Amino acid sequence: MVDDQRGISLSLLLTGNEILSGNTIDTNSVFLAKALAEAGLEICRKVVVGDDLEMIVKGLQALSQESDVVIVNGGLGSTVDDLTAQAAAEAAGLKLQLHPDAMRHLENRIGQPNWSGYPSYLGQIHKQAKVPVSALLLDNPVGLALGFSITIGRAICYFTPGVPRELEAMFTESILPDILRRFRPAEPIDSARYNITGIGESQIQNMILQRLPAEIWQDIQLGFKAGQSTVEVKLKPIRTGSNPHLREIETMMNDLFREYLIDIDSTLFQAVANRLQERALKLATAESCTGGLLAANIAEIPGVSAVFEAGLVTYSNESKSRLLGIPSAAIERHGAVSREAAVLMVQGVLNVTGADCAVGITGIAGPDGGTATKPVGTVYIGWGDRSTIDCRCLLIRRDRRQFQQLTTAAAADLLRRYLYGYATDQRYYFDELSRS
Amino acid sequence: MVDDQRGISLSLLLTGNEILSGNTIDTNSVFLAKALAEAGLEICRKVVVGDDLEMIVKGLQALSQESDVVIVNGGLGSTVDDLTAQAAAEAAGLKLQLHPDAMRHLENRIGQPNWSGYPSYLGQIHKQAKVPVSALLLDNPVGLALGFSITIGRAICYFTPGVPRELEAMFTESILPDILRRFRPAEPIDSARYNITGIGESQIQNMILQRLPAEIWQDIQLGFKAGQSTVEVKLKPIRTGSNPHLREIETMMNDLFREYLIDIDSTLFQAVANRLQERALKLATAESCTGGLLAANIAEIPGVSAVFEAGLVTYSNESKSRLLGIPSAAIERHGAVSREAAVLMVQGVLNVTGADCAVGITGIAGPDGGTATKPVGTVYIGWGDRSTIDCRCLLIRRDRRQFQQLTTAAAADLLRRYLYGYATDQRYYFDELSRS
């Protein structure tokens, strides 16, 4: 496969035991994929290896045979398992040497007050000034490790540090301009992209296939990319060039998915925050089983203080009474996981915060706490304002973490639909009650 | 590199545009790495390709030449970009055929009440019953897509569905037992593993290198694996077999890192919850700039209701007064981001929740809101109980999301240290105030 816009084959090689084990969120891949996409470039493949010299060398040799560009990330630090520079030299058949400019960069950095914690390991840090003979240095304006580029096989290979802000500065300032200089831009293509929330991929495909005439698929290719609470649907011309069905597709997609569409490249939580801003409303949240995850997802958005008043995580039953003023008799009568409790949580949090609208979530995240009538995965989500409060019951039978994530997404989507005046009784693909 | 315990080379091949772009947390890798490690197996390399037939075929061919076992994940669904079965057939030089047992499995599944949403796309689902000729089926007890195994090159290749709980059931019940049957276990080795929180890798390495005599490194290899708020340090014998320095290493590690060590395979948040449980204390949280992320991380732990009373996300200044009873005059005098505010948040949340101990967090997450004396990244973390409240100021200059994650980790660690009676004035590698 070659990239469809510029016709170049671009690969990533990531190093590090923590990325291989998947314990860390791979934010560097997210950044690179996005920054490259904005320049019309796509990643063709990604290889991850641990901190093992032989594996890095082999990965480099394989990728440099089938790629035009290889971006290598990680392993440029000063510890014994930082092996990338050595691997680069071996893969290219070159020697490592101390680069005088890199030495100067390190000494300048270490001399600055902020780096005063470092002097005792000066010896190891000098390791970071060793690069393969003939390598071109890439400046690191924000950290110690310098990057470098060399040609291996048919590929130009860029070696970058694993610290996200160091990678980001180096990529933006040095690497991307260099890639764009080397490879001439091709014709732009008209891809139609849509961001859909609340429906699963297979149902989206089914709806589209049933609607568009069969001949269209000779010109158009359908693709999906699942995000955290959205699916990106892409309809792109199979042959590079313009999209003959663009208008038809647009009409169909808006028609089929109107209430499910959110801004492209936006998250569900951003869509909620944007709509609150448009309507000049302040939100409050009352969460039990999700433990603050809805509040945390909303608070991740920059500038959200204009629309987010406060959140209460009333985890114990006592805190539901103390903090939200829910009578303990009501909890005893209906149970803490009930329609009544969810509605009272919304009322309570509106009262104590003075916000304009609110969401209340109470459910059984598991693994324990389920009953015959309310099994693990049962959750009540309430939402509304001082005049009306609505509530839905969902059954989300997943592990604790997935339950919390999907419940948070459902609550945000119900809030979004309420804020737009859309129906709030639609099916969620992860809800087993709305299926039957 | 071959696996050091069983001497087999094991690779992962993941398919899917969403994994390639890094937008999704790759929970399947996390699961596989952990489940394999428990059986004494390590992943040697991981390759990720998009939903592209040619790329999947090439990936399979390359990995099957250099691996004994390849686990392929994703692309067994019913949509047009599910291409893995076809790629398997092409890579193995076999034809695809409809497998009668797979058909029966699908029809049984679809006939059950829970799958009643599916009948309209029965035609597409039959695609999921096509596997390469000679493939052995792998049962999927919880979903539609069946897995299968075939031999390509020198490798046995297992093809598994992308839905986490389907992969987990199939791997545990069919694949792992098959791998263990095929490959005889080798001698166990004595690796010493430690989980350290609050110190960066390079500093840990420096401390260890300065302490252990140089000759030890002829026998022992040092490795690091960074988690979300911990670094796992592994000291393992270079030659398979027992570890001659195990006792010496143990003494040294406990001596150097005592207050920084947490249980192996445990997260920082679990360590806090465990200690609360041991001391029979209930916790409450008051968060501003972290927006509920500390509460959500704690609430992710099963059974945490025994120790987590409630959390307040007092995002606006008004909510700090309304919900926590902080006099607005105090906020005006000292500012909402101040030592005084953090201490008053702890006091306030202890009062309103009745919890035994609490944490209060107020800071400037950015990108806006910084001043000359309190730049973006400034945060005050308070903690304590009804008799004593302490507070620290940190400066964490990262993007908004990283700021929130690191602040949450620092707050959890200060709480942990308070609960153990350890010093709370130690340096954090991400804090620019404690460096100078």
PDB file of N, CA and C in Angstrom, chain A residues 12 25-31 33-34 43 46 225-228, chain B residues 16-26 48 401:
ATOM      1  N   LEU A  12       6.208   3.663  11.015  1.00  0.00           N
ATOM      2  CA  LEU A  12       6.681   4.023  12.351  1.00  0.00           C
ATOM      3  C   LEU A  12       7.375   2.821  12.979  1.00  0.00           C
ATOM      4  N   ILE A  25      -0.508   4.523  27.377  1.00  0.00           N
ATOM      5  CA  ILE A  25      -1.240   5.015  26.221  1.00  0.00           C
ATOM      6  C   ILE A  25      -0.217   5.598  25.262  1.00  0.00           C
ATOM      7  N   ASP A  26      -0.292   5.172  24.012  1.00  0.00           N
ATOM      8  CA  ASP A  26       0.742   5.518  23.064  1.00  0.00           C
ATOM      9  C   ASP A  26       0.435   6.884  22.461  1.00  0.00           C
ATOM     10  N   THR A  27       0.637   7.940  23.260  1.00  0.00           N
ATOM     11  CA  THR A  27       0.273   9.291  22.827  1.00  0.00           C
ATOM     12  C   THR A  27       1.113   9.749  21.645  1.00  0.00           C
ATOM     13  N   ASN A  28       2.345   9.215  21.511  1.00  0.00           N
ATOM     14  CA  ASN A  28       3.181   9.646  20.396  1.00  0.00           C
ATOM     15  C   ASN A  28       2.610   9.191  19.051  1.00  0.00           C
ATOM     16  N   SER A  29       2.048   7.973  18.993  1.00  0.00           N
ATOM     17  CA  SER A  29       1.393   7.528  17.762  1.00  0.00           C
ATOM     18  C   SER A  29       0.214   8.420  17.425  1.00  0.00           C
ATOM     19  N   VAL A  30      -0.568   8.755  18.441  1.00  0.00           N
ATOM     20  CA  VAL A  30      -1.741   9.605  18.220  1.00  0.00           C
ATOM     21  C   VAL A  30      -1.292  10.939  17.630  1.00  0.00           C
ATOM     22  N   PHE A  31      -0.262  11.535  18.245  1.00  0.00           N
ATOM     23  CA  PHE A  31       0.235  12.809  17.748  1.00  0.00           C
ATOM     24  C   PHE A  31       0.730  12.694  16.305  1.00  0.00           C
ATOM     25  N   ALA A  33       0.134  10.425  13.943  1.00  0.00           N
ATOM     26  CA  ALA A  33      -0.912  10.115  12.968  1.00  0.00           C
ATOM     27  C   ALA A  33      -1.700  11.368  12.617  1.00  0.00           C
ATOM     28  N   LYS A  34      -1.996  12.177  13.631  1.00  0.00           N
ATOM     29  CA  LYS A  34      -2.792  13.371  13.415  1.00  0.00           C
ATOM     30  C   LYS A  34      -2.000  14.433  12.641  1.00  0.00           C
ATOM     31  N   ILE A  43       0.054   6.894   7.790  1.00  0.00           N
ATOM     32  CA  ILE A  43       0.987   5.859   8.256  1.00  0.00           C
ATOM     33  C   ILE A  43       0.550   4.529   7.649  1.00  0.00           C
ATOM     34  N   LYS A  46       3.003   0.150  11.523  1.00  0.00           N
ATOM     35  CA  LYS A  46       3.654   0.552  12.768  1.00  0.00           C
ATOM     36  C   LYS A  46       4.235  -0.715  13.376  1.00  0.00           C
ATOM     37  N   LYS A 225     -13.047   4.044  11.368  1.00  0.00           N
ATOM     38  CA  LYS A 225     -11.995   4.220  12.365  1.00  0.00           C
ATOM     39  C   LYS A 225     -12.688   4.475  13.692  1.00  0.00           C
ATOM     40  N   ALA A 226     -12.574   3.555  14.635  1.00  0.00           N
ATOM     41  CA  ALA A 226     -13.273   3.690  15.912  1.00  0.00           C
ATOM     42  C   ALA A 226     -12.469   4.544  16.870  1.00  0.00           C
ATOM     43  N   GLY A 227     -13.093   5.590  17.429  1.00  0.00           N
ATOM     44  CA  GLY A 227     -12.475   6.391  18.484  1.00  0.00           C
ATOM     45  C   GLY A 227     -13.018   5.943  19.826  1.00  0.00           C
ATOM     46  N   GLN A 228     -12.847   6.774  20.860  1.00  0.00           N
ATOM     47  CA  GLN A 228     -13.263   6.348  22.200  1.00  0.00           C
ATOM     48  C   GLN A 228     -14.788   6.307  22.328  1.00  0.00           C
TER      49      GLN A 228
ATOM     50  N   GLY B  16      -6.302  -2.854  12.080  1.00  0.00           N
ATOM     51  CA  GLY B  16      -7.362  -1.887  12.367  1.00  0.00           C
ATOM     52  C   GLY B  16      -6.842  -0.465  12.294  1.00  0.00           C
ATOM     53  N   ASN B  17      -7.554   0.375  11.539  1.00  0.00           N
ATOM     54  CA  ASN B  17      -7.137   1.766  11.406  1.00  0.00           C
ATOM     55  C   ASN B  17      -7.096   2.482  12.747  1.00  0.00           C
ATOM     56  N   GLU B  18      -8.023   2.085  13.645  1.00  0.00           N
ATOM     57  CA  GLU B  18      -8.095   2.830  14.912  1.00  0.00           C
ATOM     58  C   GLU B  18      -6.897   2.522  15.809  1.00  0.00           C
ATOM     59  N   ILE B  19      -6.334   1.294  15.661  1.00  0.00           N
ATOM     60  CA  ILE B  19      -5.149   0.974  16.471  1.00  0.00           C
ATOM     61  C   ILE B  19      -3.924   1.634  15.853  1.00  0.00           C
ATOM     62  N   LEU B  20      -3.899   1.671  14.511  1.00  0.00           N
ATOM     63  CA  LEU B  20      -2.784   2.297  13.805  1.00  0.00           C
ATOM     64  C   LEU B  20      -2.690   3.772  14.167  1.00  0.00           C
ATOM     65  N   SER B  21      -3.847   4.428  14.246  1.00  0.00           N
ATOM     66  CA  SER B  21      -3.825   5.862  14.536  1.00  0.00           C
ATOM     67  C   SER B  21      -3.645   6.122  16.021  1.00  0.00           C
ATOM     68  N   GLY B  22      -3.719   5.070  16.845  1.00  0.00           N
ATOM     69  CA  GLY B  22      -3.484   5.256  18.275  1.00  0.00           C
ATOM     70  C   GLY B  22      -4.653   5.877  19.017  1.00  0.00           C
ATOM     71  N   ASN B  23      -5.798   6.049  18.354  1.00  0.00           N
ATOM     72  CA  ASN B  23      -6.931   6.713  19.003  1.00  0.00           C
ATOM     73  C   ASN B  23      -7.580   5.860  20.078  1.00  0.00           C
ATOM     74  N   THR B  24      -7.388   4.548  19.973  1.00  0.00           N
ATOM     75  CA  THR B  24      -8.005   3.651  20.937  1.00  0.00           C
ATOM     76  C   THR B  24      -6.928   3.130  21.868  1.00  0.00           C
ATOM     77  N   ILE B  25      -7.256   2.979  23.117  1.00  0.00           N
ATOM     78  CA  ILE B  25      -6.318   2.334  24.030  1.00  0.00           C
ATOM     79  C   ILE B  25      -6.287   0.867  23.653  1.00  0.00           C
ATOM     80  N   ASP B  26      -5.090   0.356  23.462  1.00  0.00           N
ATOM     81  CA  ASP B  26      -4.956  -0.988  22.926  1.00  0.00           C
ATOM     82  C   ASP B  26      -5.057  -2.003  24.065  1.00  0.00           C
ATOM     83  N   VAL B  48       1.565  -3.388  13.758  1.00  0.00           N
ATOM     84  CA  VAL B  48       0.215  -2.867  13.593  1.00  0.00           C
ATOM     85  C   VAL B  48       0.046  -2.402  12.159  1.00  0.00           C
ATOM     86  N   ARG B 401      -3.745  17.661  29.437  1.00  0.00           N
ATOM     87  CA  ARG B 401      -4.038  16.286  29.808  1.00  0.00           C
ATOM     88  C   ARG B 401      -2.930  15.662  30.674  1.00  0.00           C
TER      89      ARG B 401
END
